[in-house]
mmCIF file of C-alpha atoms in Angstrom:
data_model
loop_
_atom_site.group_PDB
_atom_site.id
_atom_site.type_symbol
_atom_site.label_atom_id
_atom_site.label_comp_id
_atom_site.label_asym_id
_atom_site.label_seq_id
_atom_site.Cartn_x
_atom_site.Cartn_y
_atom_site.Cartn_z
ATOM 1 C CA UNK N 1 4.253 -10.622 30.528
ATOM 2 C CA UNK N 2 7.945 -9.185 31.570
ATOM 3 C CA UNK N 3 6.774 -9.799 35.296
ATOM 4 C CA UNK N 4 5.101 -12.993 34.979
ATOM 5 C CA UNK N 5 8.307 -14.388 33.206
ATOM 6 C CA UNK N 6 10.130 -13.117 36.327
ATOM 7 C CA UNK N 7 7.416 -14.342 38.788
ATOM 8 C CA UNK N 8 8.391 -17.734 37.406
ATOM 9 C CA UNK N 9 12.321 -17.690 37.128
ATOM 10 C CA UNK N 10 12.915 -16.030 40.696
ATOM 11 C CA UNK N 11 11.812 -18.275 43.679
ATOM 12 C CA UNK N 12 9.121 -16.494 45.972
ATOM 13 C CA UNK N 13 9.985 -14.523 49.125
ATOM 14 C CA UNK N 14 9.572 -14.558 52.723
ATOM 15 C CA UNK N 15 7.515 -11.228 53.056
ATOM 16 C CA UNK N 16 4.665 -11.506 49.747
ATOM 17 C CA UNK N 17 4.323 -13.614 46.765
ATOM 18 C CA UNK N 18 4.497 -12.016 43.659
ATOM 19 C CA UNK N 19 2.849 -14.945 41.564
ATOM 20 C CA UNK N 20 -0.114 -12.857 42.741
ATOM 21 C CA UNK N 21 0.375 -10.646 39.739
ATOM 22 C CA UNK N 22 -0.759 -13.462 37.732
ATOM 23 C CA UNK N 23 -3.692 -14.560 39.853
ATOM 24 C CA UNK N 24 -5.288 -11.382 40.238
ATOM 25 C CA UNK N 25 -3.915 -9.035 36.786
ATOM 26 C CA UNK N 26 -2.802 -11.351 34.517
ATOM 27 C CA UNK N 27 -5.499 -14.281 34.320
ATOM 28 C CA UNK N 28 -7.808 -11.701 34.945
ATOM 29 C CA UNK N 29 -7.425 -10.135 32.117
ATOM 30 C CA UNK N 30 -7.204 -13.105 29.525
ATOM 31 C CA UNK N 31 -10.469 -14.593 30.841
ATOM 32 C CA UNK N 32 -12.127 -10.902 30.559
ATOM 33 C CA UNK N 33 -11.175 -10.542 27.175
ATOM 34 C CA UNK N 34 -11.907 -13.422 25.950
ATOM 35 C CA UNK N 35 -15.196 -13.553 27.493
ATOM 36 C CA UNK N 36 -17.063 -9.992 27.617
ATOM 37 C CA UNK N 37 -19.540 -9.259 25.254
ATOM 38 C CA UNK N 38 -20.573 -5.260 24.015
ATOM 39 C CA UNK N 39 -23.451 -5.295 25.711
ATOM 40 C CA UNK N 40 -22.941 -5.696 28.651
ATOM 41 C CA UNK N 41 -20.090 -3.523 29.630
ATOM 42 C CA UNK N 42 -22.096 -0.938 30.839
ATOM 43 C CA UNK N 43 -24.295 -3.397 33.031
ATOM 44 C CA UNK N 44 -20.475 -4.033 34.220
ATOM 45 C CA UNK N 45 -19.669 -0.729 35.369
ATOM 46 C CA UNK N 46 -22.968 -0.432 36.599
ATOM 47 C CA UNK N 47 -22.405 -3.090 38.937
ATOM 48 C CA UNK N 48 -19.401 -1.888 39.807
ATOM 49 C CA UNK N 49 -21.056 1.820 40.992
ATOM 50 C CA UNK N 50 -23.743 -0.413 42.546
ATOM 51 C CA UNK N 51 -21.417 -2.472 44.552
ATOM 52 C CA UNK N 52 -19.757 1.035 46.071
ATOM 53 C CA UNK N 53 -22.931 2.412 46.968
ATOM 54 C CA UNK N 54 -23.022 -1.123 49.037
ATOM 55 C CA UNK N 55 -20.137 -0.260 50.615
ATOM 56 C CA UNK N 56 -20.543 3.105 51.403
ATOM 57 C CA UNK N 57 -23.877 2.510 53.080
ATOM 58 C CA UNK N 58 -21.466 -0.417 55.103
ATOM 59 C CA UNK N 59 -18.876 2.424 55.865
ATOM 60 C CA UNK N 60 -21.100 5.098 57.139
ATOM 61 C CA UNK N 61 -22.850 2.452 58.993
ATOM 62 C CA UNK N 62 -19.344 1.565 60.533
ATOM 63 C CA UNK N 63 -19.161 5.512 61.479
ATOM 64 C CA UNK N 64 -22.008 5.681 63.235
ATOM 65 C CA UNK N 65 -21.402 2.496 64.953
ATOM 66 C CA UNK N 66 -24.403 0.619 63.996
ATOM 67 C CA UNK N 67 -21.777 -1.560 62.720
ATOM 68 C CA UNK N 68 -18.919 -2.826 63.966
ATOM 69 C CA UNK N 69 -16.909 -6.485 64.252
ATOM 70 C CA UNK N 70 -18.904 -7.928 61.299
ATOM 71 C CA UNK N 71 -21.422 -7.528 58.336
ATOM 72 C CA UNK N 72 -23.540 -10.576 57.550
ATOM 73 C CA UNK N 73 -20.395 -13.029 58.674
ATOM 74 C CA UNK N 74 -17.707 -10.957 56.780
ATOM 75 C CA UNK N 75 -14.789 -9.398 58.675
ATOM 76 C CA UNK N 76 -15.442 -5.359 59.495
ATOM 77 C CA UNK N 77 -11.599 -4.153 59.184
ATOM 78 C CA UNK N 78 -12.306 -0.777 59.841
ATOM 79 C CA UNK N 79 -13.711 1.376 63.036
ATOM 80 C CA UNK N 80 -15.719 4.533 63.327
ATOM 81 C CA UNK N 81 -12.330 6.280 63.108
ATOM 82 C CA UNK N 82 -11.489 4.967 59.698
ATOM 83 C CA UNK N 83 -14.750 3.246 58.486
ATOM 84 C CA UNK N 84 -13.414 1.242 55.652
ATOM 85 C CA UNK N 85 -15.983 -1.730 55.098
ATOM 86 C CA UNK N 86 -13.702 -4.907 53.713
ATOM 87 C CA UNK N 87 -10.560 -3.544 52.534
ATOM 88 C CA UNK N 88 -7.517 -4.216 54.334
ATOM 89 C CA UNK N 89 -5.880 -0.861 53.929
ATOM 90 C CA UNK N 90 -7.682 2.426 53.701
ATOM 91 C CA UNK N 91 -5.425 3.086 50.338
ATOM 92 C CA UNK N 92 -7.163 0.589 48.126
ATOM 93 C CA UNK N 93 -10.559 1.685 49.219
ATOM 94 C CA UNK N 94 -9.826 5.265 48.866
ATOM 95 C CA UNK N 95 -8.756 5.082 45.050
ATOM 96 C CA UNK N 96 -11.896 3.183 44.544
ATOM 97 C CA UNK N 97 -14.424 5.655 46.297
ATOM 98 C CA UNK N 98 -12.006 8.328 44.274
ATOM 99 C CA UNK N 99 -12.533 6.768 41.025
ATOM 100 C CA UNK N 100 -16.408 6.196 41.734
ATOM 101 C CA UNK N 101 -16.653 9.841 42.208
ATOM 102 C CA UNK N 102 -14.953 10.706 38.997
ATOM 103 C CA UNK N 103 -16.890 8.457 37.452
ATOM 104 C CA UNK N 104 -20.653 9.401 38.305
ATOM 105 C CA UNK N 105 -19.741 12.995 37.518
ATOM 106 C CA UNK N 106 -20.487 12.034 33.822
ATOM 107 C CA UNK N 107 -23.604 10.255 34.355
ATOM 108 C CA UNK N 108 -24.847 13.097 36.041
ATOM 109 C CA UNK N 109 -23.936 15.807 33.306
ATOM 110 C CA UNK N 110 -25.455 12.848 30.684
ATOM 111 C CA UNK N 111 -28.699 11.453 32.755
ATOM 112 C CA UNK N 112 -32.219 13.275 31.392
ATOM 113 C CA UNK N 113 -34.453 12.069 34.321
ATOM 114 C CA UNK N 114 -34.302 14.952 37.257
ATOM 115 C CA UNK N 115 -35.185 12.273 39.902
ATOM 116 C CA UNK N 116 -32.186 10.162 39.019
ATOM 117 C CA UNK N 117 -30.444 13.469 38.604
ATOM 118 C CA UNK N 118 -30.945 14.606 42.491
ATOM 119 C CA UNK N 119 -30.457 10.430 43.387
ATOM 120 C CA UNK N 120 -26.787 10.466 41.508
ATOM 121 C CA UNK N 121 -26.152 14.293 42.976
ATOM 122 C CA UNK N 122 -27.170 12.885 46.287
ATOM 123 C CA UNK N 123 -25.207 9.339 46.069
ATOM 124 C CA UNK N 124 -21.859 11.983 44.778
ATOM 125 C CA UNK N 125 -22.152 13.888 47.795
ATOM 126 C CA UNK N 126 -22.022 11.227 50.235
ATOM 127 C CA UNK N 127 -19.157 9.456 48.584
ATOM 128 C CA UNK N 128 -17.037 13.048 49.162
ATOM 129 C CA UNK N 129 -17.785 12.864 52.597
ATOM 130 C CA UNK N 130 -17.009 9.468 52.864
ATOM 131 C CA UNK N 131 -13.857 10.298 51.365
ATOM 132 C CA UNK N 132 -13.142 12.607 53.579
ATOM 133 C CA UNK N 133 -14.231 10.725 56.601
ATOM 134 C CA UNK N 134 -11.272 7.986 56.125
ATOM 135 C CA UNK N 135 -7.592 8.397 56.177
ATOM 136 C CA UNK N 136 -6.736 7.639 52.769
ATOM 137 C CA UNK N 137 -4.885 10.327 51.855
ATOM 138 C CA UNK N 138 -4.037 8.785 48.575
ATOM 139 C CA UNK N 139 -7.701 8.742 47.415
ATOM 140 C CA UNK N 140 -8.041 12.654 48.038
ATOM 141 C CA UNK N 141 -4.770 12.985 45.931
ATOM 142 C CA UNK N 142 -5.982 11.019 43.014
ATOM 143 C CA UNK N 143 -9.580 12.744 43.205
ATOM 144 C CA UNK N 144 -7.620 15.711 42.973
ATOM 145 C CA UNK N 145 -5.495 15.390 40.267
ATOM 146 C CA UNK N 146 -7.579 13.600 38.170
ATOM 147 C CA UNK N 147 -10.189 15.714 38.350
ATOM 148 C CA UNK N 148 -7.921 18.556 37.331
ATOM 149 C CA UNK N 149 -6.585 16.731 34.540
ATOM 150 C CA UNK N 150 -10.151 15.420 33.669
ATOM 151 C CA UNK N 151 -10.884 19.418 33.495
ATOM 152 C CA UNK N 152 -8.358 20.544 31.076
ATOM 153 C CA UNK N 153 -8.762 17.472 28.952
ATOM 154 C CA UNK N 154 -12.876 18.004 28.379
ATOM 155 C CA UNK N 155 -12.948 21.939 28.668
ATOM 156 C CA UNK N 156 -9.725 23.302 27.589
ATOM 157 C CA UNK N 157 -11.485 25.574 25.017
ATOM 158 C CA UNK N 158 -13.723 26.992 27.992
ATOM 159 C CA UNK N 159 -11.780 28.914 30.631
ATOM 160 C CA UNK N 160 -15.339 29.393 32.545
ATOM 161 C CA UNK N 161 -15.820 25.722 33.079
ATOM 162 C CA UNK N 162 -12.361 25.024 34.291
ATOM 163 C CA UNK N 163 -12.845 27.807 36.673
ATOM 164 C CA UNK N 164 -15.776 26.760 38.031
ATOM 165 C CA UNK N 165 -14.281 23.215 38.649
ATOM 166 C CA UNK N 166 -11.221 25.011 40.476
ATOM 167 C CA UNK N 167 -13.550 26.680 42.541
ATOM 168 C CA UNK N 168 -15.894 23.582 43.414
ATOM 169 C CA UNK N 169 -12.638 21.260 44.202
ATOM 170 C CA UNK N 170 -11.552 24.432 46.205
ATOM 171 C CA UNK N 171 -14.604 24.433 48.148
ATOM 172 C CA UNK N 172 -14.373 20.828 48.896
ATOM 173 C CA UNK N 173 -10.887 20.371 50.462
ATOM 174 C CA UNK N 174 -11.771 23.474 52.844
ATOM 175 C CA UNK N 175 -14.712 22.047 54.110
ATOM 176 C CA UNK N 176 -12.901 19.126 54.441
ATOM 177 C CA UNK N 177 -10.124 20.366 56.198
ATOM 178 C CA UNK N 178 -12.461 22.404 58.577
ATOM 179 C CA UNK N 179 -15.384 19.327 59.136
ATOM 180 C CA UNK N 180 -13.703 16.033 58.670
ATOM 181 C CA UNK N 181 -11.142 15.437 61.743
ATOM 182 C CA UNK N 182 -9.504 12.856 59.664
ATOM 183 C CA UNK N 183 -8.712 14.963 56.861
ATOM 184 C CA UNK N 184 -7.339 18.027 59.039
ATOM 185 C CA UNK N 185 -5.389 15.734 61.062
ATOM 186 C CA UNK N 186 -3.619 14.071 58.099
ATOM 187 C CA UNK N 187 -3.117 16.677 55.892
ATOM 188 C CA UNK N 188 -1.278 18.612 59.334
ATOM 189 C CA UNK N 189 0.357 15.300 60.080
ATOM 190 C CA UNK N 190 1.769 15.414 56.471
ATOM 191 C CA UNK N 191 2.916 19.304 56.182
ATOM 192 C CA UNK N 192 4.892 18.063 59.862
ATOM 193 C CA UNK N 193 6.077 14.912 58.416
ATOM 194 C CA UNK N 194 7.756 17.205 55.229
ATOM 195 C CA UNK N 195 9.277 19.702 58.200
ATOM 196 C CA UNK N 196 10.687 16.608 59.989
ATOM 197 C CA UNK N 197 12.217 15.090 56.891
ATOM 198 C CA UNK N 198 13.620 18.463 55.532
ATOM 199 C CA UNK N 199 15.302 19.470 58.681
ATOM 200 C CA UNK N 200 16.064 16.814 60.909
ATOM 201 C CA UNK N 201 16.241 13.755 58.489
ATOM 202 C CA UNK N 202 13.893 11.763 60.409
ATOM 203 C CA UNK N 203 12.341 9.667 57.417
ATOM 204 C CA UNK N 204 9.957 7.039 60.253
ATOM 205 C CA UNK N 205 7.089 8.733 59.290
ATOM 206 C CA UNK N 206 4.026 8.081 56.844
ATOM 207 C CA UNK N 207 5.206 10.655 53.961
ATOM 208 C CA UNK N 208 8.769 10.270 55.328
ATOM 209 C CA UNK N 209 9.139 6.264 54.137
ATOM 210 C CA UNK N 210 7.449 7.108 50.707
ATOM 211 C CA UNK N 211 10.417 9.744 50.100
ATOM 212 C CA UNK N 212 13.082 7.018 51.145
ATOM 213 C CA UNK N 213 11.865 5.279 48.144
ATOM 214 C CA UNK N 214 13.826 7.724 45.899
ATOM 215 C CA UNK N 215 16.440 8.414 48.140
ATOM 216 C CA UNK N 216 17.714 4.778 48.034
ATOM 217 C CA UNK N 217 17.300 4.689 44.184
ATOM 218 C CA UNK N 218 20.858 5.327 44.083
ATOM 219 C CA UNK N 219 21.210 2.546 46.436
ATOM 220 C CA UNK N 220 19.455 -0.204 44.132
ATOM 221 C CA UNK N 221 21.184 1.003 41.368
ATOM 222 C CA UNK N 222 24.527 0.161 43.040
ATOM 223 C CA UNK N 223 23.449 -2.669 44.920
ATOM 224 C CA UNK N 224 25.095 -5.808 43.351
ATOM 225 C CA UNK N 225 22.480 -7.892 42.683
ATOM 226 C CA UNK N 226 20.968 -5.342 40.472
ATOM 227 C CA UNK N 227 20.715 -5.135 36.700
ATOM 228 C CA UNK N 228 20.318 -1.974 35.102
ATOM 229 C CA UNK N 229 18.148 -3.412 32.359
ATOM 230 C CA UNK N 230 16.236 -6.107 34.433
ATOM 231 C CA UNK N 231 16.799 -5.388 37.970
ATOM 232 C CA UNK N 232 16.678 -7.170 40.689
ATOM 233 C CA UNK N 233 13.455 -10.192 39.871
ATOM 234 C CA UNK N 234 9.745 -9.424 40.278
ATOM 235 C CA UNK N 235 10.290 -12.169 43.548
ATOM 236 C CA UNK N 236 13.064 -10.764 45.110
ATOM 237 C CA UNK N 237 13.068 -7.140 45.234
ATOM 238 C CA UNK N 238 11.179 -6.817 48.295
ATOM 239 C CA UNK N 239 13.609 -8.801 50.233
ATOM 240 C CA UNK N 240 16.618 -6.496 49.532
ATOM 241 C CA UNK N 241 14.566 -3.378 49.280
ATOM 242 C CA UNK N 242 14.088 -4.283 52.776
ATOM 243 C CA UNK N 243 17.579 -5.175 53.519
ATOM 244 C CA UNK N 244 18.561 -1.260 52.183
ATOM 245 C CA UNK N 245 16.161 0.486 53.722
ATOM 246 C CA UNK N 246 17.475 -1.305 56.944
ATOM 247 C CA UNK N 247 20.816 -0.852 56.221
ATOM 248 C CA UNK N 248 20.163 3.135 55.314
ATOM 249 C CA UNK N 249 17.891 4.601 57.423
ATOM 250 C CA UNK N 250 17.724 1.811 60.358
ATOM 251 C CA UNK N 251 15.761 -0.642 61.939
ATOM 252 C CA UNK N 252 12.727 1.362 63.745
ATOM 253 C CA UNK N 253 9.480 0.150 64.354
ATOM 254 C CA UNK N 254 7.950 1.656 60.704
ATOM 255 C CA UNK N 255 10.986 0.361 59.033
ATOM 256 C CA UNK N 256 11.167 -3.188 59.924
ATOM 257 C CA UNK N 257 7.144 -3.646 59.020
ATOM 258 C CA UNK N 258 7.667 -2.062 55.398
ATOM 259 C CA UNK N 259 8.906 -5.642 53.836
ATOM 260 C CA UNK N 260 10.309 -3.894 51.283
ATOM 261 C CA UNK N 261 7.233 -1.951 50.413
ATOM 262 C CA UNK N 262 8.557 1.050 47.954
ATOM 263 C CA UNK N 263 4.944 3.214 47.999
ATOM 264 C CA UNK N 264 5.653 4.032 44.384
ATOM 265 C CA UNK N 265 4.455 1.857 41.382
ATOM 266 C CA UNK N 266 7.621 3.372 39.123
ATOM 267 C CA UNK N 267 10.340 2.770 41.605
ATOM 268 C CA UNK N 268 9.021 -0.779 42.359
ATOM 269 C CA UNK N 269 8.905 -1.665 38.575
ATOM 270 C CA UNK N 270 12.103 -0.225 38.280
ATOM 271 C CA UNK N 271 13.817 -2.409 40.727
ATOM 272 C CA UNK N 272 12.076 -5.163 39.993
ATOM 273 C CA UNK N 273 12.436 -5.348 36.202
ATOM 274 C CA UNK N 274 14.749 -2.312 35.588
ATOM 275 C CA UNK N 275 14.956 -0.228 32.869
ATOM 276 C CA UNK N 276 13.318 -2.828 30.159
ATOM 277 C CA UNK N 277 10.895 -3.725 32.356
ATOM 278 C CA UNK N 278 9.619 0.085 33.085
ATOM 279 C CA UNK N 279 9.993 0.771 29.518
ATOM 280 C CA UNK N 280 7.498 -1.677 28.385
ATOM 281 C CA UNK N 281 5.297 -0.810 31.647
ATOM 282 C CA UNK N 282 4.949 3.204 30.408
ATOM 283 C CA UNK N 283 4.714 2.062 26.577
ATOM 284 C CA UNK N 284 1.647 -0.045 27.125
ATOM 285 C CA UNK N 285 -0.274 2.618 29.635
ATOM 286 C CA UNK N 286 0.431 5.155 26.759
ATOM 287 C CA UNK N 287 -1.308 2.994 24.209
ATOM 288 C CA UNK N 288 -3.691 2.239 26.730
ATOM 289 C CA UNK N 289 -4.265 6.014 26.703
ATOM 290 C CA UNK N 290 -3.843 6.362 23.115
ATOM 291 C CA UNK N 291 -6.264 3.068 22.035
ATOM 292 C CA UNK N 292 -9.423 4.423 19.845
ATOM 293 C CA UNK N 293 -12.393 3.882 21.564
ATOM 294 C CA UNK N 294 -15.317 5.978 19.576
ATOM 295 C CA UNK N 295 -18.453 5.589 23.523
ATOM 296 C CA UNK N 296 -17.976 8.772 25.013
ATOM 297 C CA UNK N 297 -18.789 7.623 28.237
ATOM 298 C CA UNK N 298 -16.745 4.334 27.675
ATOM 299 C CA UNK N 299 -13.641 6.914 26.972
ATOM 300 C CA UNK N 300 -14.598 8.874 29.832
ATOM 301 C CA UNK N 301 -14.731 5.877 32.293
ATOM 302 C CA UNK N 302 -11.247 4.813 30.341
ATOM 303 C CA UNK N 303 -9.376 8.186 31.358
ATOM 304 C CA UNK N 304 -10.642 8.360 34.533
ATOM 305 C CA UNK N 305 -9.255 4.613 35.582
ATOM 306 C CA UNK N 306 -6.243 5.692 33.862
ATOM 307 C CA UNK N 307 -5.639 8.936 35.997
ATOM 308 C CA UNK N 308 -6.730 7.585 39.075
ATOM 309 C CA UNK N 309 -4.018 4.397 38.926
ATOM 310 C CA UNK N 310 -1.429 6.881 36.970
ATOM 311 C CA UNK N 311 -1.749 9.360 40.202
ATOM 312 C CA UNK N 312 -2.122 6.667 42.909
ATOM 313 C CA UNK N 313 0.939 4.666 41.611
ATOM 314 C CA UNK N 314 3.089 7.475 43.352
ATOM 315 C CA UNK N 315 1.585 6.448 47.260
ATOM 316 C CA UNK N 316 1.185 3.281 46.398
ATOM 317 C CA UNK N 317 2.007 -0.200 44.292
ATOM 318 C CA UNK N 318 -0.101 -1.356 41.689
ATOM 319 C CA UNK N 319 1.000 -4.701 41.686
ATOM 320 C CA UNK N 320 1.373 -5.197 45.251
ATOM 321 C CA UNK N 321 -2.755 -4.721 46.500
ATOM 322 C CA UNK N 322 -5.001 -7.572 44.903
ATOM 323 C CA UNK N 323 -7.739 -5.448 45.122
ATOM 324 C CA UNK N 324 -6.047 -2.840 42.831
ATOM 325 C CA UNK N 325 -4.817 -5.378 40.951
ATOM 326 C CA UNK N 326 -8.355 -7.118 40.073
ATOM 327 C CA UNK N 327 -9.975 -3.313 39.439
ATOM 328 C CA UNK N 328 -6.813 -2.632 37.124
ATOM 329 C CA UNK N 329 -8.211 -6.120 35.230
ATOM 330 C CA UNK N 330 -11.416 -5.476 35.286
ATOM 331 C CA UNK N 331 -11.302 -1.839 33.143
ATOM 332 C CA UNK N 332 -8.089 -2.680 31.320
ATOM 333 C CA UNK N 333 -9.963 -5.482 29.430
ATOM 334 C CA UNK N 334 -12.793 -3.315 28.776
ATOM 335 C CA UNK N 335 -10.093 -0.595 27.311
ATOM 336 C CA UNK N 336 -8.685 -3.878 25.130
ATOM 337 C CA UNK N 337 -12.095 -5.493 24.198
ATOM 338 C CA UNK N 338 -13.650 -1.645 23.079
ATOM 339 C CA UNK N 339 -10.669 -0.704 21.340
ATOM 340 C CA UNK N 340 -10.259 -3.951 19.539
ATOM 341 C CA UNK N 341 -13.779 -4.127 18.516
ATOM 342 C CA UNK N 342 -13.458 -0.478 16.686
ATOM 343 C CA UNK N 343 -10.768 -1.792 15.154
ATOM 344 C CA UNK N 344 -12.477 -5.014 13.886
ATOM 345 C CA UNK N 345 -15.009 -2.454 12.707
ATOM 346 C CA UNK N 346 -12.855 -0.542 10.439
ATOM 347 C CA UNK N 347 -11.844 -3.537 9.298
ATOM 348 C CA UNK N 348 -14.923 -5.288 8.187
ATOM 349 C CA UNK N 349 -16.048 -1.907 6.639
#
């Protein structure tokens, strides 16, 4: 609610209009909660798996060229060297095939059928590869972290399980790095991008622009149209985010397209809504963490969304992609409706 108070008292910038936030998370949300019934939430997430397996039949399609400008009169924004069906940015649709694969991992483990069994195995596999095959680099993070968290959190009384998911998430980044161009090329292009920022300062590259967004935290701080305890307005920070990182590191070529694009969900709420506002951000994803919600699979599907936006807020900025923003809505409100109705349960009993 903090940032859609300061969507309406800042005026709108040049560069992106942060009313979005309502559109897409806020609204979202109200009309989801209002209007989702028990039943069907697992139809919903169903859909939702269904709707990536759509996709990634579009993307490897896209790979193997069978598709290319368009798909049944929608826009193909990818190519077969980053086949990303719809998406604008390979970031978005990386933490989506990420948090697809997290989530069919417990569907497997659950589902008594051995048909569907090999079918979900099958459908897991591909989605690694397809991974893998783009060059979201933030969607191999979040797989990665979540998954480890994911491990410790369901089998921290079983050492043998944990090691056996090291192993397997081993075994898949190597293959990756040695099969999947995309993957070895980014992950090199990264380790050089560190070298270049630690010892010659040179900050115009990918990983090098996502550190700038803590160097110049100092810099907002200091800058006078900030406010330690609401910062700078949801509507505004953009434009002098991009007016420091000018001023600090230059007006190259990467610089001057960033439009005050932070890569980090913390920093970016920080500056934006400063200390209050990031206060009340990390209070309500703890609670969203914390809410009761009795479905196992329902609680599964909850951490994993959780993890997956928790990790990729450090590449990217939740409230900046609509496409993040509307996933974000859609699983928040079924945290909010399950948790509520447990509650109501209690309750009545």
């Amino acid at each position: 609610m903090l940032i859609a108070f300061s969507t309406f008292i800042t005026p709108t910038t040049t560069y992106y209009n942060y009313d979005n936030f309502i559109k897409y998370f806020l609204l979202p949300i109200l009309i989801i909660t209002t209007s989702i019934k028990t039943e069907y939430i697992k139809y919903f997430i169903t859909a939702f798996l269904g709707g990536m397996f759509v996709n990634e039949l579009i993307s490897y399609g896209i790979y193997f060229e069978f598709i290319k400008d368009n798909f049944l009169g929608f826009s193909i924004y990818g190519n077969k060297y980053n086949p990303v069906p719809f998406l604008t940015s390979h970031i978005e649709y990386t933490q989506f095939l990420s948090l697809s694969i997290v989530m069919s991992l417990f569907t497997i483990f659950k589902v008594k059928h051995n048909i569907l069994k090999v079918v979900l195995v099958i459908f897991l596999i591909t989605m690694i590869t397809n991974l893998f095959l783009t060059t979201g680099r933030t969607g191999q993070f979040t797989l990665l972290m979540t998954s480890l968290f994911l491990l410790i959190v369901y089998f921290k009384n079983n050492i043998k399980y944990i090691l056996y998911g090291l192993i397997t998430l081993v075994f898949i980044f190597v293959l990756a790095f040695n099969f999947s161009t995309n993957t070895n090329k980014r992950l090199k292009q990264g380790y050089t991008d560190i070298e270049n920022f630690i010892n010659k300062k040179n900050y115009n590259t990918s990983l090098g622009i996502r550190m700038t967004s803590y160097l110049i935290i100092p810099d907002i701080i200091k800058n006078e149209n900030f406010n330690l305890l609401y910062g700078f307005g949801y509507c505004a920070v953009d434009n002098i985010i991009q007016e420091i990182h000018i001023e600090k590191f230059g007006d190259e070529k990467t610089f001057a397209k960033t439009y005050g694009h932070l890569h980090n969900t913390y920093i970016s709420i920080f500056a934006g809504l400063g200390l209050i506002g990031l206060s009340l951000f990390f209070i309500i994803w703890y609670y969203l963490f914390k809410l009761k919600i009795e479905d196992d699979y329902l609680n599964y599907i909850r951490y994993t969304f959780l993890l997956v936006i928790t990790f990729g807020g450090f590449s990217s900025e939740l409230f900046w992609q609509r496409e993040i923003m509307l996933l974000s809505a859609m699983f928040i409100s079924i945290i909010i409706y399950v948790s509520s109705k447990n509650n109501k349960e209690q309750i009545n009993g």
